[in-house]
Structure formats: C-alpha cells, structure tokens
Coordinates of N, CA and C in Angstrom, one line a residue:
M1 N 1.8 27.8 -2.0 CA 1.5 28.1 -0.7 C -0.1 28.0 -1.3
N2 N -0.4 28.2 -2.5 CA -1.8 28.6 -2.5 C -1.8 27.0 -3.1
S3 N -1.3 26.5 -3.8 CA -1.6 25.3 -4.7 C -1.7 24.0 -3.6
L4 N -0.9 24.6 -2.1 CA -1.0 23.2 -1.2 C -2.3 23.3 0.1
K5 N -2.9 25.0 -0.7 CA -3.8 24.8 0.4 C -5.7 24.4 -0.3
Q6 N -5.2 24.4 -1.9 CA -5.8 24.0 -3.1 C -6.2 22.5 -1.9
I7 N -4.5 22.2 -2.1 CA -5.0 20.4 -2.7 C -5.6 20.6 -1.5
T8 N -5.2 20.5 0.3 CA -5.7 20.6 1.3 C -7.1 20.8 1.4
I9 N -7.6 21.3 1.2 CA -8.8 21.5 1.5 C -10.0 20.2 -0.2
D10 N -9.5 20.7 -0.5 CA -9.9 19.1 -2.2 C -9.5 17.8 -1.1
T11 N -8.8 18.0 -0.1 CA -8.5 16.9 0.0 C -9.4 16.8 1.6
V12 N -9.7 17.9 2.2 CA -10.4 17.6 3.3 C -12.3 17.0 2.5
R13 N -12.1 17.7 0.9 CA -14.0 17.9 1.2 C -13.4 16.5 0.5
I14 N -11.9 15.3 0.0 CA -13.4 14.2 -0.3 C -13.2 13.4 0.4
L15 N -12.1 13.9 1.9 CA -13.2 13.3 3.0 C -14.4 13.2 3.7
T16 N -14.5 14.0 3.5 CA -16.3 14.7 3.9 C -16.7 14.6 2.5
F17 N -17.2 13.7 1.5 CA -17.7 13.4 0.9 C -17.9 15.0 0.1
R18 N -17.8 14.7 -0.1 CA -17.7 15.8 -1.2 C -15.6 15.8 -2.3
R19 N -17.3 16.7 -3.9 CA -16.7 16.6 -4.8 C -15.8 17.7 -4.7
P20 N -14.5 17.3 -5.5 CA -13.1 18.6 -4.9 C -12.4 19.3 -6.8
S21 N -12.2 20.3 -6.5 CA -12.3 21.1 -6.9 C -11.9 21.2 -8.5
A22 N -11.9 21.5 -10.1 CA -11.8 21.3 -10.4 C -9.0 20.8 -10.9
S23 N -8.7 21.8 -9.9 CA -7.8 21.5 -9.7 C -6.6 20.2 -9.7
I24 N -7.8 19.1 -10.0 CA -6.7 18.0 -9.4 C -7.4 17.4 -10.3
S25 N -8.2 17.5 -11.3 CA -7.2 17.1 -12.9 C -5.8 17.9 -13.6
T26 N -6.0 19.7 -13.1 CA -4.8 20.1 -13.9 C -3.5 19.7 -13.2
E27 N -3.8 19.6 -11.7 CA -2.1 19.9 -11.0 C -2.1 18.8 -9.9
W28 N -3.0 17.6 -11.2 CA -2.9 16.0 -10.1 C -1.6 15.7 -9.9
H29 N -0.4 16.6 -10.4 CA 1.0 15.7 -10.0 C 0.9 15.3 -8.3
G30 N 0.3 17.2 -8.4 CA 1.0 17.9 -6.4 C -0.2 17.1 -5.5
Y31 N -1.7 16.2 -6.1 CA -2.6 15.2 -5.5 C -1.1 14.8 -5.6
L32 N -1.2 14.0 -6.1 CA -0.5 12.0 -5.6 C 0.9 12.4 -5.3
L33 N 1.1 13.2 -4.9 CA 2.1 14.0 -4.0 C 1.7 13.5 -2.4
F34 N 1.5 15.1 -2.2 CA 0.1 15.5 -1.1 C 0.4 13.8 -0.7
G35 N -1.3 13.0 -1.6 CA -1.6 11.9 -1.0 C 0.1 10.9 -0.5
L36 N 0.5 10.6 -1.1 CA 1.1 9.9 -0.9 C 2.9 10.5 0.2
V37 N 3.4 10.8 -0.1 CA 3.6 11.0 1.9 C 2.6 11.3 3.0
F38 N 1.1 11.2 3.0 CA 0.8 11.3 4.2 C 0.6 9.6 4.0
T39 N 0.8 8.5 3.1 CA 0.4 7.5 2.9 C 1.8 6.8 3.9
W40 N 3.2 7.8 3.3 CA 4.2 6.8 3.7 C 4.3 7.0 4.9
I41 N 3.6 8.8 6.0 CA 3.6 8.5 7.3 C 3.0 8.4 8.3
A42 N 1.2 8.0 7.5 CA 0.8 6.8 8.3 C 1.5 4.9 8.3
G43 N 1.8 4.8 7.6 CA 3.0 3.8 6.8 C 4.0 4.1 8.5
I44 N 4.8 4.0 8.4 CA 5.3 4.5 9.6 C 5.0 4.3 10.8
G45 N 3.4 5.0 10.9 CA 3.1 4.9 12.4 C 2.3 4.0 12.6
R46 N 2.3 3.2 11.7 CA 0.9 2.1 11.1 C 2.2 0.5 12.4
Y47 N 3.9 1.1 11.8 CA 4.9 0.0 12.8 C 5.7 0.6 12.9
W48 N 5.4 1.6 13.4 CA 6.6 1.8 14.7 C 7.6 1.7 15.7
D49 N 6.3 0.6 16.4 CA 6.7 0.2 17.8 C 6.3 -2.0 17.6
S50 N 5.7 -1.5 16.4 CA 5.6 -3.5 16.2 C 7.1 -4.0 16.0
P51 N 6.3 -5.3 17.5 CA 8.1 -5.2 17.1 C 8.9 -6.5 16.3
R52 N 7.6 -7.0 15.4 CA 6.7 -7.9 14.6 C 7.7 -7.4 13.5
A53 N 8.1 -5.9 13.5 CA 7.6 -5.6 11.9 C 9.1 -5.6 11.1
E54 N 9.3 -5.8 10.1 CA 10.9 -5.8 9.3 C 11.1 -4.6 8.8
L55 N 11.9 -3.5 8.2 CA 12.1 -2.6 8.0 C 11.8 -2.3 7.5
W56 N 11.6 -2.7 5.6 CA 10.7 -1.9 4.9 C 9.6 -1.4 4.9
Q57 N 8.6 -2.1 6.4 CA 8.0 -1.5 6.5 C 8.1 -0.8 7.9
Y58 N 9.1 -0.4 8.9 CA 8.9 0.8 9.9 C 9.5 1.7 9.0
L59 N 9.6 1.7 7.7 CA 10.1 2.9 6.6 C 9.0 3.5 6.3
G60 N 8.0 2.9 6.4 CA 6.5 2.9 5.7 C 6.3 2.4 3.9
L61 N 7.6 1.5 3.2 CA 6.9 1.4 2.5 C 6.0 1.5 1.8
G62 N 6.1 -0.7 3.3 CA 4.9 -1.4 2.4 C 3.6 -0.4 2.8
S63 N 3.0 0.4 2.9 CA 1.9 1.5 3.0 C 2.5 2.2 1.6
V64 N 3.2 2.1 1.4 CA 3.7 2.8 -0.3 C 3.5 2.1 -1.8
G65 N 3.9 0.8 -1.0 CA 3.5 0.1 -3.0 C 2.3 -0.7 -2.2
Y66 N 2.0 -0.5 -1.0 CA 0.9 -1.3 -0.8 C -1.3 -0.8 -1.8
V67 N -0.6 0.9 -2.3 CA -1.2 1.6 -2.5 C -1.9 1.3 -3.3
F68 N 0.1 1.7 -4.9 CA -0.2 1.8 -6.0 C -0.9 0.0 -6.7
I69 N -0.5 -0.7 -5.9 CA -1.1 -2.1 -6.4 C -2.6 -2.2 -5.6
L70 N -3.5 -1.3 -4.4 CA -4.9 -1.6 -4.2 C -5.5 -1.0 -5.7
A71 N -4.9 0.4 -5.8 CA -5.0 0.9 -6.8 C -5.3 0.9 -8.3
L72 N -3.9 -0.1 -8.8 CA -4.0 -1.3 -10.0 C -5.4 -2.6 -9.8
T73 N -5.4 -2.8 -8.5 CA -6.5 -4.0 -8.5 C -8.0 -3.1 -9.0
I74 N -8.7 -2.2 -7.9 CA -9.8 -1.8 -8.9 C -9.7 -1.5 -9.9
W75 N -9.0 -0.5 -10.2 CA -8.2 0.2 -11.3 C -8.5 -0.6 -12.8
L76 N -8.3 -2.4 -13.1 CA -8.6 -3.1 -13.3 C -9.2 -3.6 -13.5
L77 N -10.0 -4.0 -12.4 CA -11.3 -5.4 -12.0 C -12.9 -4.7 -12.9
L78 N -12.4 -3.4 -12.5 CA -14.0 -2.0 -12.7 C -13.8 -2.5 -14.1
I79 N -12.5 -2.2 -14.8 CA -12.5 -1.2 -16.3 C -14.1 -2.4 -17.3
P80 N -14.3 -3.9 -16.8 CA -15.4 -4.2 -17.6 C -16.8 -4.3 -16.4
L81 N -16.6 -3.3 -15.5 CA -18.2 -2.6 -15.0 C -18.4 -0.8 -16.1
K82 N -17.5 -1.2 -17.0 CA -17.1 0.7 -17.9 C -18.6 1.8 -16.9
P83 N -17.2 1.8 -15.7 CA -17.2 3.1 -14.9 C -16.7 4.3 -16.1
V84 N -17.4 5.7 -15.5 CA -17.4 6.9 -16.2 C -15.9 7.6 -15.9
R85 N -15.5 7.8 -16.7 CA -13.6 8.9 -16.4 C -13.4 8.0 -15.6
W86 N -12.3 6.2 -16.0 CA -11.2 5.6 -15.2 C -10.8 5.9 -15.9
S87 N -9.2 6.2 -14.6 CA -8.2 6.1 -15.2 C -7.6 5.4 -14.0
Y88 N -6.3 4.6 -14.2 CA -5.6 4.1 -12.8 C -4.6 5.4 -12.0
K89 N -4.6 6.9 -13.3 CA -4.3 7.9 -11.9 C -5.5 8.2 -11.3
N90 N -5.8 8.3 -12.1 CA -7.1 9.4 -11.2 C -7.3 8.0 -9.5
V91 N -7.6 7.0 -10.2 CA -7.8 5.7 -8.9 C -7.0 5.8 -7.9
L92 N -6.0 5.6 -8.3 CA -4.2 6.4 -7.1 C -4.7 7.3 -6.9
I93 N -4.6 8.7 -7.3 CA -5.4 9.8 -6.6 C -6.1 9.5 -6.0
F94 N -6.5 9.0 -6.0 CA -8.0 8.9 -4.8 C -7.9 8.1 -3.7
I95 N -7.3 7.2 -3.7 CA -6.8 6.3 -2.5 C -5.9 7.0 -1.7
T96 N -5.1 7.0 -2.3 CA -3.7 7.9 -1.4 C -4.2 9.6 -0.8
L97 N -5.0 10.3 -1.6 CA -5.8 11.1 -0.1 C -6.7 10.9 0.3
T98 N -7.1 9.3 1.1 CA -7.7 8.3 1.7 C -6.9 8.1 2.7
S99 N -6.0 8.0 2.7 CA -4.6 8.1 3.9 C -3.7 8.3 5.2
P100 N -5.0 10.4 5.4 CA -4.5 10.8 6.6 C -5.5 10.2 7.5
P101 N -6.8 9.6 6.9 CA -7.6 8.8 7.7 C -6.6 7.6 8.9
A102 N -5.9 7.0 8.6 CA -5.1 6.5 8.7 C -3.2 6.7 10.3
I103 N -3.5 7.9 9.8 CA -2.8 8.2 10.8 C -2.4 7.9 12.4
L104 N -4.3 7.3 13.2 CA -4.7 7.0 14.3 C -3.9 5.6 14.8
Y105 N -3.3 4.7 13.6 CA -2.5 4.0 14.0 C -1.1 4.3 15.0
A106 N -1.1 5.5 14.7 CA 0.4 6.3 15.3 C -0.3 5.9 16.1
I107 N -1.2 7.3 17.4 CA -1.5 7.5 17.8 C -0.8 6.3 19.8
P108 N 0.4 6.3 20.2 CA 0.5 5.5 21.5 C 0.0 5.0 21.8
V109 N -1.4 4.4 21.9 CA -2.4 4.7 22.8 C -0.9 3.1 24.5
E110 N -0.7 2.0 24.1 CA -0.2 1.6 25.0 C 0.8 2.8 25.9
R111 N 0.9 3.8 25.6 CA 1.7 4.5 26.0 C 0.9 4.7 27.5
F112 N -0.6 5.1 27.1 CA -1.2 5.8 28.6 C -2.1 4.7 28.2
M113 N -2.3 3.5 28.1 CA -2.7 2.8 29.3 C -2.3 1.3 29.1
S114 N -3.9 0.4 29.5 CA -2.8 -1.0 29.8 C -2.8 -1.8 28.0
L115 N -2.9 -2.6 28.8 CA -2.0 -3.9 26.9 C -3.5 -4.0 26.7
E116 N -4.7 -4.2 27.7 CA -6.3 -4.6 27.1 C -6.9 -3.5 27.2
A117 N -6.5 -2.2 27.6 CA -7.2 -1.0 26.5 C -6.4 -0.8 25.5
A118 N -5.6 -0.7 25.9 CA -4.6 0.1 24.3 C -5.1 -1.4 22.8
Q119 N -5.2 -2.5 22.9 CA -5.4 -3.7 22.7 C -6.9 -3.8 21.5
S120 N -8.6 -3.0 22.2 CA -9.4 -2.8 21.5 C -8.9 -1.8 21.2
T121 N -8.7 -0.4 21.9 CA -8.5 0.6 20.9 C -8.3 0.6 19.9
N122 N -6.6 0.0 19.7 CA -6.2 0.2 18.1 C -7.4 -0.9 17.3
A123 N -8.4 -1.9 17.7 CA -8.8 -2.5 17.5 C -10.4 -1.3 16.2
W124 N -10.6 -1.1 17.7 CA -11.8 1.0 17.2 C -11.1 1.2 16.1
F125 N -9.8 1.7 16.3 CA -9.6 2.5 15.3 C -8.9 1.8 13.9
L126 N -8.5 0.6 13.9 CA -8.4 0.1 12.9 C -9.8 -0.3 12.2
A127 N -10.8 -0.4 12.9 CA -12.8 0.1 12.6 C -13.0 0.8 11.6
I128 N -12.5 1.9 12.2 CA -13.6 3.7 11.9 C -12.3 3.7 10.5
V129 N -11.1 3.3 10.8 CA -9.7 4.1 9.2 C -11.2 3.1 8.4
A130 N -11.2 2.1 8.5 CA -11.6 0.2 7.6 C -12.8 1.1 6.7
T131 N -14.0 1.5 7.4 CA -14.9 1.6 7.8 C -15.0 3.8 6.7
W132 N -14.9 3.7 7.5 CA -14.8 5.3 7.1 C -13.6 5.5 5.0
R133 N -12.7 4.1 4.8 CA -12.0 4.0 3.6 C -13.3 3.4 3.0
V134 N -13.4 2.5 3.3 CA -14.7 2.3 2.0 C -15.9 2.4 2.3
A135 N -17.1 3.1 3.2 CA -18.5 4.6 2.9 C -17.4 5.5 1.0
L136 N -15.5 6.1 1.2 CA -15.0 6.9 0.9 C -15.5 6.1 -0.6
L137 N -14.8 5.0 -0.3 CA -15.1 3.8 -2.3 C -16.2 4.4 -2.7
V138 N -17.6 3.3 -1.5 CA -18.4 3.2 -2.4 C -19.1 5.0 -2.9
W139 N -18.8 6.4 -1.8 CA -18.6 7.8 -2.8 C -18.4 7.3 -4.2
F140 N -16.8 7.4 -4.2 CA -16.2 7.3 -5.7 C -16.8 6.5 -6.5
L141 N -17.1 5.7 -6.9 CA -18.2 5.1 -8.0 C -19.6 4.8 -8.1
K142 N -20.0 5.3 -6.8 CA -21.8 6.3 -6.8 C -21.3 7.6 -7.7
S143 N -20.1 8.7 -7.1 CA -20.3 9.9 -7.3 C -20.1 9.9 -8.5
L144 N -18.4 9.7 -9.0 CA -17.9 9.8 -9.8 C -17.2 8.8 -11.3
A145 N -17.2 7.8 -10.5 CA -17.6 6.7 -11.6 C -18.7 6.6 -12.2
R146 N -19.5 6.2 -11.5 CA -21.4 6.4 -11.9 C -21.8 4.8 -12.3
L147 N -22.1 4.1 -11.5 CA -22.5 3.1 -11.6 C -23.3 2.2 -10.5
S148 N -24.5 1.3 -10.7 CA -25.2 1.4 -10.4 C -24.8 0.6 -8.8
V149 N -26.1 1.1 -8.4 CA -25.9 0.0 -6.4 C -25.0 -1.1 -7.1
M150 N -25.7 -2.3 -7.5 CA -25.2 -3.4 -8.3 C -23.3 -3.5 -8.0
R151 N -23.7 -2.8 -9.0 CA -21.8 -2.4 -9.3 C -20.5 -2.5 -8.5
I152 N -22.3 -1.2 -8.4 CA -20.4 -0.4 -6.7 C -20.8 -1.6 -5.6
V153 N -21.6 -2.7 -4.7 CA -21.4 -3.7 -4.1 C -20.3 -4.0 -4.5
V154 N -20.6 -5.0 -5.5 CA -19.6 -5.8 -6.3 C -18.1 -4.9 -6.5
G155 N -18.4 -4.0 -6.9 CA -17.2 -3.2 -7.5 C -16.2 -3.2 -6.3
T156 N -17.1 -3.1 -5.0 CA -16.6 -2.4 -3.9 C -15.6 -3.8 -3.1
L157 N -17.0 -5.3 -2.6 CA -16.2 -6.2 -1.9 C -14.9 -6.9 -3.3
L158 N -15.0 -7.0 -3.9 CA -14.8 -8.0 -4.7 C -12.8 -7.9 -5.1
P159 N -12.4 -6.1 -4.9 CA -11.5 -6.6 -4.9 C -10.3 -6.0 -3.8
L160 N -11.1 -5.6 -2.2 CA -11.2 -5.5 -0.8 C -11.1 -6.7 -0.6
T161 N -11.9 -8.5 -0.9 CA -12.5 -9.7 -0.3 C -10.7 -10.4 -1.0
L162 N -10.6 -10.4 -2.0 CA -8.7 -10.3 -3.0 C -8.4 -10.3 -1.6
I163 N -7.4 -8.5 -1.7 CA -6.2 -8.6 -1.2 C -6.6 -8.7 0.5
V164 N -7.5 -9.1 0.8 CA -7.9 -9.5 2.3 C -7.1 -11.5 2.5
V165 N -7.4 -11.6 1.7 CA -6.9 -12.6 1.2 C -6.3 -13.5 0.3
V166 N -4.7 -13.0 -0.2 CA -3.2 -12.4 0.2 C -3.4 -11.8 0.9
L167 N -3.4 -11.2 1.5 CA -2.6 -10.3 2.5 C -2.2 -11.8 3.3
S168 N -3.5 -12.7 4.5 CA -3.6 -13.4 4.8 C -2.8 -14.0 4.4
I169 N -2.8 -14.5 3.1 CA -1.8 -15.8 3.1 C -0.6 -15.8 2.8
L170 N 0.3 -14.5 3.1 CA 1.5 -14.3 2.5 C 1.6 -13.5 4.5
N171 N 0.1 -13.2 4.1 CA 1.3 -13.6 6.3 C 2.1 -11.7 7.2
L172 N 2.0 -10.7 5.3 CA 2.5 -10.0 6.3 C 2.9 -9.6 7.4
E173 N 1.9 -10.0 8.5 CA 2.0 -9.0 9.6 C 2.4 -10.3 10.4
H174 N 3.1 -11.7 10.0 CA 3.3 -11.9 10.6 C 3.4 -12.5 12.6
V175 N 1.5 -12.8 12.1 CA 1.2 -13.5 12.9 C -0.5 -14.1 12.6
V176 N -0.8 -13.2 11.3 CA -2.0 -13.1 11.3 C -1.9 -15.3 12.1
F177 N -1.1 -15.8 11.2 CA -1.3 -17.6 12.2 C -1.1 -17.6 12.7
N178 N 0.0 -17.6 13.3 CA -0.3 -17.4 14.9 C -1.0 -17.6 15.6
I179 N -1.7 -16.6 15.6 CA -3.3 -16.7 16.3 C -3.8 -17.5 16.1
M180 N -3.2 -18.1 15.6 CA -4.9 -19.4 15.4 C -4.5 -21.1 15.6
A181 N -3.3 -21.1 16.1 CA -3.1 -21.7 17.5 C -2.6 -21.3 18.7
G182 N -2.3 -19.6 19.2 CA -2.2 -19.0 20.8 C -1.6 -18.0 20.6
I183 N -1.0 -16.9 20.9 CA 0.0 -16.1 21.1 C 0.3 -16.6 22.9
K184 N 2.0 -16.9 21.9 CA 2.6 -16.4 23.6 C 2.2 -15.2 24.1
P185 N 2.9 -15.0 25.6 CA 2.5 -14.3 26.4 C 3.6 -13.1 26.2
E186 N 4.5 -13.2 25.9 CA 6.0 -12.7 26.0 C 5.3 -12.5 24.5
E187 N 4.5 -12.6 23.1 CA 4.6 -12.0 22.4 C 3.5 -11.1 21.6
R188 N 2.7 -11.1 22.6 CA 1.1 -10.2 23.0 C 2.3 -8.9 22.4
S189 N 1.3 -8.1 21.9 CA 0.7 -6.8 21.7 C -0.5 -5.8 21.1
P190 N 0.1 -4.9 21.4 CA -1.2 -3.7 21.8 C -2.0 -4.0 19.6
N191 N -1.0 -4.0 19.1 CA -2.0 -4.8 18.2 C -2.8 -6.0 17.4
D192 N -2.8 -7.0 18.8 CA -3.5 -8.0 19.1 C -4.9 -7.8 18.5
M193 N -5.6 -7.8 19.3 CA -6.4 -7.3 18.8 C -8.0 -6.5 17.5
A194 N -6.9 -6.2 16.9 CA -7.1 -5.7 15.4 C -6.1 -6.3 14.7
Y195 N -5.1 -7.7 15.0 CA -5.0 -9.4 13.7 C -5.8 -9.8 14.3
F196 N -6.7 -10.0 14.9 CA -8.4 -10.8 15.6 C -9.3 -10.5 14.5
V197 N -9.7 -9.7 14.3 CA -10.2 -8.2 13.7 C -10.0 -8.8 12.2
V198 N -9.0 -8.5 11.6 CA -7.9 -9.3 10.1 C -8.8 -10.0 10.2
L199 N -8.3 -11.5 11.1 CA -8.4 -12.5 10.6 C -9.3 -13.6 10.5
G200 N -10.9 -12.1 11.3 CA -11.8 -12.9 11.0 C -12.8 -11.9 9.1
M201 N -11.5 -11.0 9.1 CA -11.8 -10.5 7.8 C -12.0 -11.3 6.2
A202 N -10.5 -12.2 7.0 CA -10.2 -13.5 6.2 C -10.7 -14.9 5.2
Y203 N -10.7 -14.7 6.9 CA -12.7 -16.3 6.9 C -13.7 -15.6 6.3
F204 N -14.0 -14.5 5.8 CA -16.0 -14.2 5.5 C -15.2 -13.9 4.4
S205 N -13.3 -13.3 4.3 CA -13.3 -12.9 2.4 C -13.2 -13.5 1.9
M206 N -12.9 -15.1 2.2 CA -13.0 -16.8 1.3 C -13.3 -17.0 1.5
M207 N -15.4 -16.9 2.2 CA -16.1 -17.4 1.8 C -17.4 -16.7 0.8
A208 N -16.8 -15.4 0.5 CA -17.5 -14.8 -0.2 C -17.3 -14.2 -1.3
A209 N -15.8 -14.7 -1.5 CA -14.9 -14.8 -2.8 C -15.5 -15.1 -4.3
P210 N -15.3 -16.0 -3.6 CA -17.2 -16.8 -4.7 C -18.2 -16.4 -5.3
F211 N -18.6 -16.3 -4.4 CA -19.7 -15.8 -5.0 C -20.1 -14.1 -5.4
L212 N -19.0 -13.8 -5.2 CA -18.6 -12.3 -5.6 C -18.4 -12.3 -6.8
L213 N -17.5 -13.5 -7.3 CA -16.6 -13.6 -8.4 C -18.1 -14.0 -9.8
V214 N -18.8 -14.4 -9.6 CA -19.6 -15.7 -10.3 C -21.0 -13.9 -9.9
I215 N -21.2 -12.8 -9.5 CA -21.8 -12.2 -10.1 C -21.0 -11.3 -10.1
Y216 N -19.8 -10.5 -10.3 CA -18.4 -9.9 -11.2 C -18.7 -10.3 -12.8
A217 N -18.5 -11.7 -13.2 CA -18.3 -12.4 -14.2 C -19.5 -12.3 -15.1
W218 N -21.3 -12.1 -13.6 CA -22.5 -11.4 -14.7 C -22.5 -10.0 -15.7
L219 N -21.7 -9.7 -13.5 CA -22.6 -7.7 -14.2 C -21.1 -7.6 -16.0
A220 N -20.6 -8.2 -15.7 CA -19.1 -7.6 -16.6 C -19.2 -8.3 -18.0
Y221 N -20.2 -9.2 -18.1 CA -21.3 -10.4 -19.9 C -22.1 -8.8 -19.8
D222 N -23.2 -8.5 -18.4 CA -24.0 -7.6 -19.1 C -23.8 -6.3 -19.5
S223 N -22.3 -5.5 -18.6 CA -22.3 -4.3 -19.5 C -21.4 -4.9 -21.2
R224 N -20.6 -5.9 -21.5 CA -20.2 -5.8 -22.2 C -21.3 -6.1 -23.5
K225 N -22.0 -6.9 -23.2 CA -23.7 -7.4 -23.9 C -24.0 -5.4 -24.7
K226 N -24.0 -4.5 -23.7 CA -24.9 -3.3 -24.0 C -24.4 -2.1 -23.8
S227 N -23.0 -2.1 -24.4 CA -22.1 -1.5 -24.9 C -21.5 -1.3 -26.8

C-alpha cells in the first residue's frame, strides 16, 4: 500500500513538472506496471465508443503497444545527442507515467452534448493532452537528460514528427485519408474534428521532417566530435 501511495505521489509530481523520489529507480517495476495500467485504461477509453475501431483497439492493446514504440523511437534517436542517464527503461517509465491525462478521451461527451459540441470538445481534449505531454517531454529532456536548448527542440519534435507521419501513412484511425475526400453523414462521429487536427499535424510533420533531420544530423555530429 505504501508503495502504491509513493508511486501515485511520484506520478503526480512528474505530471506537475517536478522530480520524483529515488523510489522510481529502486522500485521501477511497480512504476512501469502502474504506468502501463493507466496506458491500457486510456487506450480502452479512447476507442470504446468508436465505430471504426478494431478489436485490438477496443481492448486497449494499441495504446500499450504504442508507448513501447514511442519510447524506443525517442531512446534510439536521442542516443547520438548524448543525454545523461539515458536508458530505454527510464524513457519507457516516463512515457507510461504521462498516460493519466489521456483518460480525458474516455469522457462520453457525446452522451450529453450535440454532435458538433462533442466534436469540438474532443478536439480540445486532444489539444490539451498533446500539449501537456509534449511539455512534459521537454521538461524530461531538460531536467533529467540535461540536453541543450537546440537538442531539446530537435529531440522533442523529430520523434513525434516521424511517428505522426508513420501513423498517418498506416491510417490506423481508419478515417484520416477519408477526411480528404469528405466524411459521409452516416459516418460522422464525435472524434471527427480531432481527426482533422491529426491530419493537420501530419501535413506539417511531413513538411518539417526533412529540416529536422538535417539539424539532427549536425547535432549528432557535433556531439560525437566533442565526446
């Protein structure tokens, strides 16, 4: 019980941009499990009322798998930038512990709002959660990984940009490309406006990726030269 209480306190500390206790290093298995449970719950909540989701998404497995891929992407990409105390385990635990805000997606706003209001609300939920988690990543790279400002900018934007592009290409939401042709009235859902946001992010990500890769290559070379 004390362990769970400490994990909860440390999760709140991380979510409010404060350093966790030393327990996160000594009892990391519990922190990882705690984060994965919240990731799983958020994953179920994200798709429970989606008419386009598949079984593995309804079960929350997509979100659980996603955090492993996201953590691996961030860990691998930032190794050449020489962050401090950099390990896949630390990145994965951090990513999972930023999952609780995503439970906002589970609020069934369409049950007590009009379709248009629900679409707007879900888009705001997406913006709030995404902004919060990106800000947490910036804090993590600054406070714990000890990267410089330019390395933080590239280390934050490049992994997220590449993942947005890949997800858009795979079309995991079963709707992103359909938006470009227009959504039929019978296919409209409370998440449609959020999908427009995702489509906009994908467009700008594709435009920004080449520039970020060039800057990343230069920073990696500079880090290697100084080591």
